[in-house]
Short mmCIF file of C-alpha atoms in Angstrom, two decimals:
data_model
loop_
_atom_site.label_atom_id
_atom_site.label_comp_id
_atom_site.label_asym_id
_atom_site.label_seq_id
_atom_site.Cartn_x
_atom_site.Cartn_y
_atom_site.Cartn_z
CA UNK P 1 27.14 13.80 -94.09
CA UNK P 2 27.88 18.02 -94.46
CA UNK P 3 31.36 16.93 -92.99
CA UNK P 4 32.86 19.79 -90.14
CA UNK P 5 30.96 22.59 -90.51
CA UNK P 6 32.66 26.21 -89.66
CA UNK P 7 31.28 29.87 -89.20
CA UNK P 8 32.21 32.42 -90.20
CA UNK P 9 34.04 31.40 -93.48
CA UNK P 10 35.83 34.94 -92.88
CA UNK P 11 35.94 37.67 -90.62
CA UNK P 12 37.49 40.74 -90.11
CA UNK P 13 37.73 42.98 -87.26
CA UNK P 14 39.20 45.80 -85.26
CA UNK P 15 42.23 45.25 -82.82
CA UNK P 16 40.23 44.70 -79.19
CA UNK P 17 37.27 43.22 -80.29
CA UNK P 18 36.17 39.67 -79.58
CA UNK P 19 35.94 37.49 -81.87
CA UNK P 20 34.06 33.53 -81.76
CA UNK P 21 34.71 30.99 -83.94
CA UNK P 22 32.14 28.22 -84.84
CA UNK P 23 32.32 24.55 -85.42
CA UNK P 24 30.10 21.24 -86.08
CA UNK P 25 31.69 18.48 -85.54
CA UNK P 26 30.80 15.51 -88.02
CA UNK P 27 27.82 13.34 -86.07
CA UNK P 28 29.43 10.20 -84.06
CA UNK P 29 33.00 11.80 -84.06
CA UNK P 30 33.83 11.62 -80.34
CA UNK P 31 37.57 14.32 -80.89
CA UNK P 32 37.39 17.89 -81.93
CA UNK P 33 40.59 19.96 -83.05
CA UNK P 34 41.05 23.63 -83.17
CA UNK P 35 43.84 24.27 -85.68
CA UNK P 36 45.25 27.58 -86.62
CA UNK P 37 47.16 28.23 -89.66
CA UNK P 38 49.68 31.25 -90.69
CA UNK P 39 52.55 31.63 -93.31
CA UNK P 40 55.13 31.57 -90.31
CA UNK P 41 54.43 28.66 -88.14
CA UNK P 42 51.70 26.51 -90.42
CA UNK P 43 49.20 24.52 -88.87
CA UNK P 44 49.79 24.30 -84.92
CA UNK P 45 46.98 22.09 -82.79
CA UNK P 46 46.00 24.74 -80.48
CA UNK P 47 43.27 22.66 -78.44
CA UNK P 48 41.45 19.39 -78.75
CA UNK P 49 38.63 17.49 -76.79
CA UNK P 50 37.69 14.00 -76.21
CA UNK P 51 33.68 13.27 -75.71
CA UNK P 52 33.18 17.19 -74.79
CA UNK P 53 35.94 17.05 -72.42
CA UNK P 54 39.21 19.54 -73.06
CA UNK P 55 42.59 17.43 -73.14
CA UNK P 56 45.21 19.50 -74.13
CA UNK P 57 44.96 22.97 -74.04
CA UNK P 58 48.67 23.27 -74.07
CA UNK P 59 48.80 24.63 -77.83
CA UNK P 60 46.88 27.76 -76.96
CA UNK P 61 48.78 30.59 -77.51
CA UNK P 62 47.61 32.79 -73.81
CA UNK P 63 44.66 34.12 -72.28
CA UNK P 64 43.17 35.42 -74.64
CA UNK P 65 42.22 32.20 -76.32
CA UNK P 66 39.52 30.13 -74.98
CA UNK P 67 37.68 26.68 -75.87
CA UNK P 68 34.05 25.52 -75.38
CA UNK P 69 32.56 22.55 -76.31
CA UNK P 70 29.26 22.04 -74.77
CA UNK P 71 27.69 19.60 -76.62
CA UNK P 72 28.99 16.59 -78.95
CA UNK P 73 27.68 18.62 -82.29
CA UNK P 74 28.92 22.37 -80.95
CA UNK P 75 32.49 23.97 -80.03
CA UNK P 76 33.90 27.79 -80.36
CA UNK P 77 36.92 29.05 -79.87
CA UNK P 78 36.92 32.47 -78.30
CA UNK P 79 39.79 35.17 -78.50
CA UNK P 80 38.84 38.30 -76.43
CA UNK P 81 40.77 40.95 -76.80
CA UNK P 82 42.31 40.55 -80.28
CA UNK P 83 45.17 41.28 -81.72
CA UNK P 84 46.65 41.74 -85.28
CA UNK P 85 49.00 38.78 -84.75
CA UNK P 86 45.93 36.46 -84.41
CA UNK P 87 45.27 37.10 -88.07
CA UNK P 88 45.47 33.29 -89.26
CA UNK P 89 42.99 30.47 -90.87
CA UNK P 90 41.45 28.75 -88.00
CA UNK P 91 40.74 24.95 -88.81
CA UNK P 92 38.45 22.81 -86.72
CA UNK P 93 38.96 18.82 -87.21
CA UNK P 94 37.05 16.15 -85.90
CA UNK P 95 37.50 12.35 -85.87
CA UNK P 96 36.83 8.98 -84.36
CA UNK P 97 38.76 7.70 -81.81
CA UNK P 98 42.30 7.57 -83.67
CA UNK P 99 40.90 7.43 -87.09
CA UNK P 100 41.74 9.89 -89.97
CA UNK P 101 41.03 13.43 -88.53
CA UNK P 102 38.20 15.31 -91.23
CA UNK P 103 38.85 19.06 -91.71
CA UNK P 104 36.51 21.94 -92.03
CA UNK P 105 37.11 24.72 -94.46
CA UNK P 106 38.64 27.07 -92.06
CA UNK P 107 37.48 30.51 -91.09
CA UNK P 108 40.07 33.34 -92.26
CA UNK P 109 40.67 35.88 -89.51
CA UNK P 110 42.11 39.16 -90.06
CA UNK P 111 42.61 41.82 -87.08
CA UNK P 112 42.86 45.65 -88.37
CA UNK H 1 64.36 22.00 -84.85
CA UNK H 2 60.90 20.83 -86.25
CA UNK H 3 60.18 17.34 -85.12
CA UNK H 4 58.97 17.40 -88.82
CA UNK H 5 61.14 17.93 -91.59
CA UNK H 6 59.87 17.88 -95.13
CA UNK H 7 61.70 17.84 -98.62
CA UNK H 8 61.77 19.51 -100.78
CA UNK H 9 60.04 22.48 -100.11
CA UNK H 10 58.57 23.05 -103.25
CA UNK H 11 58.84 21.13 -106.65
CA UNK H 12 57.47 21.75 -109.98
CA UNK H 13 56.74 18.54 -112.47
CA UNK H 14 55.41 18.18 -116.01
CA UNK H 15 52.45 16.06 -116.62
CA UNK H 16 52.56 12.36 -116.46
CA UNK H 17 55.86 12.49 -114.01
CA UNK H 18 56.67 10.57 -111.06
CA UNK H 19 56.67 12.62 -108.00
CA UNK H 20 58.57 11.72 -104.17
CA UNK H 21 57.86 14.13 -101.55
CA UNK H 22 59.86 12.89 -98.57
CA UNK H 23 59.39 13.37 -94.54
CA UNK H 24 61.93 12.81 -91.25
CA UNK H 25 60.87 13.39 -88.36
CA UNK H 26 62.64 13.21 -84.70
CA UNK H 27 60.13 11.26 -82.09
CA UNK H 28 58.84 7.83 -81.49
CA UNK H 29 54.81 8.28 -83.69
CA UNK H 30 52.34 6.20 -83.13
CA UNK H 31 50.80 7.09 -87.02
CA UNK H 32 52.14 9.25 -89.45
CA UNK H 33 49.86 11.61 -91.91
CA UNK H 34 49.65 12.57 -95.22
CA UNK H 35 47.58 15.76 -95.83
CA UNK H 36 46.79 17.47 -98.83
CA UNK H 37 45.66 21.55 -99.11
CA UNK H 38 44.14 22.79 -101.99
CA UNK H 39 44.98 25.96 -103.41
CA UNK H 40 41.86 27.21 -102.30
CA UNK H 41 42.90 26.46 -98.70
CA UNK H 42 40.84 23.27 -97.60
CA UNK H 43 42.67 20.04 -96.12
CA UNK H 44 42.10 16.60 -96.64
CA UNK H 45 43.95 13.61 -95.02
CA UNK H 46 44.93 11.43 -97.42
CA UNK H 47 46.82 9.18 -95.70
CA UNK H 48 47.04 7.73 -91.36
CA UNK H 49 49.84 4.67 -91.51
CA UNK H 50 51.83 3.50 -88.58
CA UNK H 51 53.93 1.01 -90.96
CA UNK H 52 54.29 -0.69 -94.09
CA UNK H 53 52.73 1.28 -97.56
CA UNK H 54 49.24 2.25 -98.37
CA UNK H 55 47.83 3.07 -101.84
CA UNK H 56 44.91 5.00 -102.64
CA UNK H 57 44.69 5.60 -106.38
CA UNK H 58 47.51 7.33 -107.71
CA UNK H 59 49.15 7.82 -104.60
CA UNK H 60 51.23 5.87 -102.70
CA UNK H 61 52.64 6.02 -99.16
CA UNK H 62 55.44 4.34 -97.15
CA UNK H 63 56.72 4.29 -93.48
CA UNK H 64 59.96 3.00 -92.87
CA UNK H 65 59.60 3.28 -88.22
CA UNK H 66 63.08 2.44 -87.79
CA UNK H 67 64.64 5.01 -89.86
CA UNK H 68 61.76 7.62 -88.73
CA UNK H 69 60.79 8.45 -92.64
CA UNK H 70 58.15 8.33 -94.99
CA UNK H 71 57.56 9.16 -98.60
CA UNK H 72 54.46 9.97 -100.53
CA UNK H 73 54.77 9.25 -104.09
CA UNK H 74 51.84 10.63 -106.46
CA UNK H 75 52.45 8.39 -109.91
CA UNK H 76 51.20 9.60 -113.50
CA UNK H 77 51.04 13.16 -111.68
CA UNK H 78 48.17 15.68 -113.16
CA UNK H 79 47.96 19.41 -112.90
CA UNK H 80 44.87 18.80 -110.56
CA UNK H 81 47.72 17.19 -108.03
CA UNK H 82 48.71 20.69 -107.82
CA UNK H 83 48.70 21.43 -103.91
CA UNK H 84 50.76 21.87 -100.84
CA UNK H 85 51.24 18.00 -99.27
CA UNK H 86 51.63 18.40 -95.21
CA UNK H 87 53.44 15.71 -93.46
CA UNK H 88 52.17 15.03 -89.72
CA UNK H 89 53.16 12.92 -86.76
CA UNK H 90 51.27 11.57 -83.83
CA UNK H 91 53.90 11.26 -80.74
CA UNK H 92 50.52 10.21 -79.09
CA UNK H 93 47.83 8.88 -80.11
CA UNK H 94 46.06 12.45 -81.00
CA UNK H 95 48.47 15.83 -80.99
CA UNK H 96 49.29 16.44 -84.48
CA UNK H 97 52.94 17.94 -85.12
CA UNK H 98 53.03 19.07 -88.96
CA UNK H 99 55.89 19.51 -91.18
CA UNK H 100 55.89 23.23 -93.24
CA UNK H 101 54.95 21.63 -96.52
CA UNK H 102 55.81 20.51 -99.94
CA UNK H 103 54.14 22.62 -102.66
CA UNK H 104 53.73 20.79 -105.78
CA UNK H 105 53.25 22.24 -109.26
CA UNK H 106 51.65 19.81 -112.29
CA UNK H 107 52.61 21.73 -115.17
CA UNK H 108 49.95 20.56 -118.59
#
């Protein structure tokens, strides 16, 4: 198996634009994680799902973040407007049921 | 306070020595996790226990529930152990809470 699969690996863009972030779960893992990562706060769980279905949400930081996942192999997280202080690795995880959660490489955000 | 509360914070080791990286945390888990990030920034779980010790290679892992407290030990320690080691907590069966990390430092 590829394991999680992310995209972009990196991106960087203006303050105000909107920016999506990709991930592929591993095939058969029924829980998706959206992680994000900075030097101040380290890894927080922002948002997971269970079999397509959002759980907790209660880790995203405001409006401006938003979750999809609309198929078992497919989820994006969504931050429209950005702003410089979203600048952070983003990590999706996936697992099976309450086994050991598999991480993708992360996607390195920078807002200008 | 962090739920999660590593020590130390960073530690630096010569080849060949025994290392302890040590976690508390505050809430009733229901598994605790070892993670490992590279320097080039990916994560791998290395550990999910809920009690006793588990070994995997080199590295060793124990859960003591009633004091709230785990150690990972990495024996024989290599300059390719060289990585920050993330303690996490389940209060559920699926929210991660993570601890800021131990960097460790295998020096040839």
């Amino acid at each position: 198996d590829a394991g999680v699969i992310q995209s972009p690996r990196h991106e960087v863009t203006e303050m105000g634009q909107e920016v999506t972030l990709r991930c592929k779960p591993i095939s058969g893992h029924d829980y998706l994680f959206w992680y994000r990562q900075t030097m101040m706060r380290g890894l927080e769980l922002l948002i997971y799902f269970n079999n397509n279905v959002p759980i907790d949400d209660s880790g995203m930081p405001e409006d401006r973040f938003s979750a999809k996942m609309p198929n078992a192999s497919f989820s994006t997280l969504k931050i429209q407007p950005s702003e410089p202080r979203d600048s952070a690795v983003y990590f999706c995880a996936s697992s099976r049921q309450q086994e050991t959660q598999y991480f993708g490489p992360g996607t390195r955000l920078l807002v200008l | 306070k962090n739920e999660v509360e590593q020590s130390p914070q960073n530690l630096t080791a010569q080849e060949g020595e025994f290392i302890t990286i040590n976690c508390s945390y505050s809430v009733g888990i229901s598994a605790l996790h070892w993670l490992q990030q590279h320097p080039g920034g990916g994560i791998v779980s290395l550990f999910m226990l809920s009690s006793g010790k588990k070994k995997h290679g080199r590295l060793i892992a124990t859960i003591n529930i009633q004091e709230k407290h785990s150690s990972l030990h990495i024996t024989a320690s290599h300059p390719r152990d060289s990585a920050v080691y993330i303690c996490a907590v389940s209060p559920n069966d699926y929210k991660l809470s993570f601890g800021a990390g131990t960097t460790v430092t295998v020096r040839a």
